[in-house]
Coordinates of C-alpha atoms in Angstrom, one line a residue:
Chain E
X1 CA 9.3 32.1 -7.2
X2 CA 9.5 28.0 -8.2
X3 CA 6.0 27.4 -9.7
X4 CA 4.1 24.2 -10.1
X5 CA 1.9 24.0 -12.6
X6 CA -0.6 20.7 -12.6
X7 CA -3.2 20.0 -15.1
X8 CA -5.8 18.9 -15.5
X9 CA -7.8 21.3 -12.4
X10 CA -10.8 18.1 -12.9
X11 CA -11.5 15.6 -14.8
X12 CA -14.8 13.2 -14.7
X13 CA -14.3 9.6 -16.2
X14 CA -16.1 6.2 -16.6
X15 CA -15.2 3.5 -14.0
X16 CA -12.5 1.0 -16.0
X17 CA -10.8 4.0 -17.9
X18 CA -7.6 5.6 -17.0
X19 CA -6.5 9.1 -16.4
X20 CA -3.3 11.1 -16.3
X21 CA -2.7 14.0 -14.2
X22 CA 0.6 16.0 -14.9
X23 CA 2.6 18.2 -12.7
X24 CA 5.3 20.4 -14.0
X25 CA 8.1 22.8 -12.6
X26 CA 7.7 25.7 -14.6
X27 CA 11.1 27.5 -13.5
X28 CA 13.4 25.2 -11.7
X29 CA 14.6 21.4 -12.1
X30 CA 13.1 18.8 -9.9
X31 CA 14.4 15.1 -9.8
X32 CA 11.3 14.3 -7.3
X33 CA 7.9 15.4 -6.6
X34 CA 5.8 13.7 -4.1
X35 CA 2.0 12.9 -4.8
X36 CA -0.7 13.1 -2.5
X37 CA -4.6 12.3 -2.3
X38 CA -7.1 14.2 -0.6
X39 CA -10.7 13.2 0.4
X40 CA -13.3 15.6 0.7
X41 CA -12.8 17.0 4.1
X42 CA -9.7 15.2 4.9
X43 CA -6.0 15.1 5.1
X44 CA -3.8 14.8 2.6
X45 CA -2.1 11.4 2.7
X46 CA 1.2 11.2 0.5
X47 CA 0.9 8.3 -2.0
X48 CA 4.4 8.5 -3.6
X49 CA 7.4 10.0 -4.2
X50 CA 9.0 9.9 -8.3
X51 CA 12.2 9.9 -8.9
X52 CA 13.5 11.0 -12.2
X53 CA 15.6 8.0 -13.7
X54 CA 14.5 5.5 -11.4
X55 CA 11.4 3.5 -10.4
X56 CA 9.0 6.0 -7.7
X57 CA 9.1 5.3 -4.5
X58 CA 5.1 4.0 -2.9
X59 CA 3.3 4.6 0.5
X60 CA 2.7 1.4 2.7
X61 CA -1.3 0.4 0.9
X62 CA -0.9 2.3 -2.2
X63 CA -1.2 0.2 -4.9
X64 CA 1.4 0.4 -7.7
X65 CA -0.3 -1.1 -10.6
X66 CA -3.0 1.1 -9.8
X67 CA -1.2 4.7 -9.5
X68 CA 1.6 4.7 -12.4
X69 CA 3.8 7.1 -11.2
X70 CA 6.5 8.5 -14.4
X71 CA 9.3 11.1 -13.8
X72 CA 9.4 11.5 -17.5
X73 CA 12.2 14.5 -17.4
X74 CA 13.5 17.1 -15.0
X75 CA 10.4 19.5 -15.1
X76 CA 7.5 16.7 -15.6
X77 CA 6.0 13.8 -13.2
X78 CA 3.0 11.6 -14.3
X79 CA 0.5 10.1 -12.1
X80 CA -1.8 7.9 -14.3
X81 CA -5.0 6.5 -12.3
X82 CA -5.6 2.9 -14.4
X83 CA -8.6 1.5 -13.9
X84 CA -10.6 4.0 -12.1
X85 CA -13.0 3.3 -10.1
X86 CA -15.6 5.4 -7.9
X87 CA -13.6 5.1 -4.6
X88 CA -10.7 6.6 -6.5
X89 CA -12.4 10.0 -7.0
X90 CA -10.5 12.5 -5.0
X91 CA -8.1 15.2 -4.9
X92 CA -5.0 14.7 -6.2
X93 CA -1.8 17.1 -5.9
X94 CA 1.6 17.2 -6.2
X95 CA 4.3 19.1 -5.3
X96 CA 7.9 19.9 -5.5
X97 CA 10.7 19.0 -3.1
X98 CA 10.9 22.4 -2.0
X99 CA 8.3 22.4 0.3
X100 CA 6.8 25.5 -0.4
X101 CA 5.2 24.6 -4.4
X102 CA 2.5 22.8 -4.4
X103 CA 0.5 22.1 -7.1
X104 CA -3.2 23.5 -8.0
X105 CA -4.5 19.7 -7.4
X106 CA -7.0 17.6 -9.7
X107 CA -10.2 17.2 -8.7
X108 CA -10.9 13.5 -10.0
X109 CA -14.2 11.8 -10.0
X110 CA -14.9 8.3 -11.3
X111 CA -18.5 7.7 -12.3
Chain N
X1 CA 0.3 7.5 8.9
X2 CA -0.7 11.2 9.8
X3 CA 1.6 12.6 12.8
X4 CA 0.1 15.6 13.1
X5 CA -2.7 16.3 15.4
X6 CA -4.8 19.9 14.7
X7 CA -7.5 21.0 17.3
X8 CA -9.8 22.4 17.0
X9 CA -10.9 20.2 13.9
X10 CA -13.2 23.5 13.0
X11 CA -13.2 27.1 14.5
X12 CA -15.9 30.0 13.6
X13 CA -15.3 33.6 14.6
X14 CA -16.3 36.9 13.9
X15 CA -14.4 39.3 11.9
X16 CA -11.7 41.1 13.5
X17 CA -11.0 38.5 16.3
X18 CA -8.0 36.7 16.8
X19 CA -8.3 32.7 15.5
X20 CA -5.5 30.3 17.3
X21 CA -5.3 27.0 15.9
X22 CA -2.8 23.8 17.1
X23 CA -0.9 21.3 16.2
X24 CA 0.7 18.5 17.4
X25 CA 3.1 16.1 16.6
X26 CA 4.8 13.1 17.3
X27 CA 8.5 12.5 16.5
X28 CA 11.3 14.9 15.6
X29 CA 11.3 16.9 13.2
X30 CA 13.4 19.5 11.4
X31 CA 10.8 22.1 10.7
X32 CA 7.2 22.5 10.7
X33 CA 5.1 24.7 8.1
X34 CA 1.7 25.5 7.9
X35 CA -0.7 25.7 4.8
X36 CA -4.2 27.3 3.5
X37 CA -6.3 25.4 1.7
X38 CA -9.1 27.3 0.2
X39 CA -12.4 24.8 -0.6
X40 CA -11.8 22.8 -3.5
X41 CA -7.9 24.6 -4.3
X42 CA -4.3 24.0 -3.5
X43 CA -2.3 24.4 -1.0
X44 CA -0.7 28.3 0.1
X45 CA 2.3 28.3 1.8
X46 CA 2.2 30.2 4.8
X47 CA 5.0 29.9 6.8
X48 CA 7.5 27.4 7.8
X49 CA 9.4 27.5 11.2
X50 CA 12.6 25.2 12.3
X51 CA 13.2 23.4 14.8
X52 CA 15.7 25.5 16.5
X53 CA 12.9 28.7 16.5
X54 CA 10.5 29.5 18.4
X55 CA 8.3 32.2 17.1
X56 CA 8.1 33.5 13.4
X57 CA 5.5 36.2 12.4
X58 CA 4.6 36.8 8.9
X59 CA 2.5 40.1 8.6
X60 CA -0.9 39.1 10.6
X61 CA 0.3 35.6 11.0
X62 CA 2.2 34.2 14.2
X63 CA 3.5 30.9 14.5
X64 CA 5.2 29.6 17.7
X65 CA 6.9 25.6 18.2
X66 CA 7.5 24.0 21.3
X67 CA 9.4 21.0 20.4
X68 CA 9.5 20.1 24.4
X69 CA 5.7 19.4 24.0
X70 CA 6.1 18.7 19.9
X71 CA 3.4 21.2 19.6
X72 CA 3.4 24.4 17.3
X73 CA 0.4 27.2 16.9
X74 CA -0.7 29.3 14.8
X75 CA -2.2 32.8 15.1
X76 CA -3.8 34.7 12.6
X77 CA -4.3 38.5 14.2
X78 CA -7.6 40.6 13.1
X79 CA -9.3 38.2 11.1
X80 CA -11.0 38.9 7.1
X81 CA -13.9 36.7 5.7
X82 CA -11.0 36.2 3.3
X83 CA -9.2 34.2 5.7
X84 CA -12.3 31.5 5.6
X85 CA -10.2 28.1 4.6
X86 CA -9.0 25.0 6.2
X87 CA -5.3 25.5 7.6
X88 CA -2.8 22.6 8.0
X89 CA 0.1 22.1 9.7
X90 CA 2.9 19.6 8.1
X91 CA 5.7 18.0 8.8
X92 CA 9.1 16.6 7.3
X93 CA 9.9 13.0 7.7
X94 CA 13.3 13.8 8.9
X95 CA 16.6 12.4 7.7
X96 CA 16.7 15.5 5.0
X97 CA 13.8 13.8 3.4
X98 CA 11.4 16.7 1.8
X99 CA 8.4 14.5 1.9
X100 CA 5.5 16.1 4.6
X101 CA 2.7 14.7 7.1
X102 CA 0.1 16.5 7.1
X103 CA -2.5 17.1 10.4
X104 CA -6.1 17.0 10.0
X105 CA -6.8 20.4 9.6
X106 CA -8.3 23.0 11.2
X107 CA -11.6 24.9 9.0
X108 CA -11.9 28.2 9.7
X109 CA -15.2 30.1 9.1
X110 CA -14.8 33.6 9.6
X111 CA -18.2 35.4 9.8
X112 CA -18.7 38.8 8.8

């Protein structure tokens, strides 16, 4: 089946630098993937939508000079965290539009 | 915003007993689906049920929807300490948009 692949699994930073997370569709073609964040021992909340060719589409109160958001080709989506700070430390997983691939999630945390 | 509603927010059982948790929802949808999330992981597809069913199974699994009350459930039959996660219920935005809402989640402790 359609696989997911997202990496990196965690990464720890320093507040004021940024981090990329990528997702990739290993076996299919995927002109969105939708990003969500995850607090500890809450929802996930969907941040974004990115749209391969065009500018990605942002949830009401997600800040988009703060989440870059690139569909960079058919099988790859960017989110890069600019700026992190210590609230930003969460979860952070894509998926695919096929709703059943989700991504293994980063585990971000901003110190 | 989150449409989906879970109770109960957390459920602990023995193993071997049945676990049933809810959902709720506010608006129409076109299906429904439900996810594991093991502590710190992804997110496991378990099943996904339109909104012209009723009742899917999927081996120890049973989901049923009422979209009359916009409430679905799911059942997991004969319960494994493996089965320890949180489970979440999602739902499309409609409109053929693939984009989900997620409930709160339900955490499942299963005792052995």
């Amino acid at each position: 089946g359609a696989v997911v692949s997202q990496h990196p699994s965690w990464v720890i930073c320093k507040s004021g630098t940024s981090v990329k997370i990528e997702c990739r569709s290993l076996d299919f073609q995927a002109t969105t993937m939708f990003w969500y964040r995850q607090f500890p021992k809450q929802s996930l909340m969907l941040m974004a939508t990115s749209n391969e060719g065009s500018k990605a589409t942002y949830e009401q109160g997600v800040e988009k000079d703060k989440f870059l958001i690139n569909h960079a080709s058919l099988t790859l989506s960017t989110l890069t965290v600019t700026s992190a700070h210590p609230e930003d430390s969460s979860f952070y997983i894509c998926s695919a539009p096929r709703q059943a691939f989700f991504g293994q999630g980063t585990r971000l945390t901003v110190v | 915003s989150q449409q989906g509603e879970e109770d109960p927010q957390a459920l602990s059982i023995q193993e071997g007993e049945n676990a049933t948790m809810n959902c709720s929802y506010k608006t129409s949808i076109n299906n429904l689906q439900w996810y594991r999330q093991n502590s710190g992981r992804g997110l496991v597809h378990l099943i996904l049920i339109r909104s012209n069913e009723r009742e899917k199974h999927s081996g120890r699994l049973r989901v049923t929807l009422d979209t009359s009350k916009k409430s679905s459930s799911l059942l997991i039959t004969a319960s494994r300490a493996a089965d320890t996660a949180s489970y979440f219920c999602a739902t499309d935005a409609g409109r053929g948009a693939q984009k989900l809402v997620f409930g709160q989640g339900t955490r499942l402790t299963i005792n052995p």
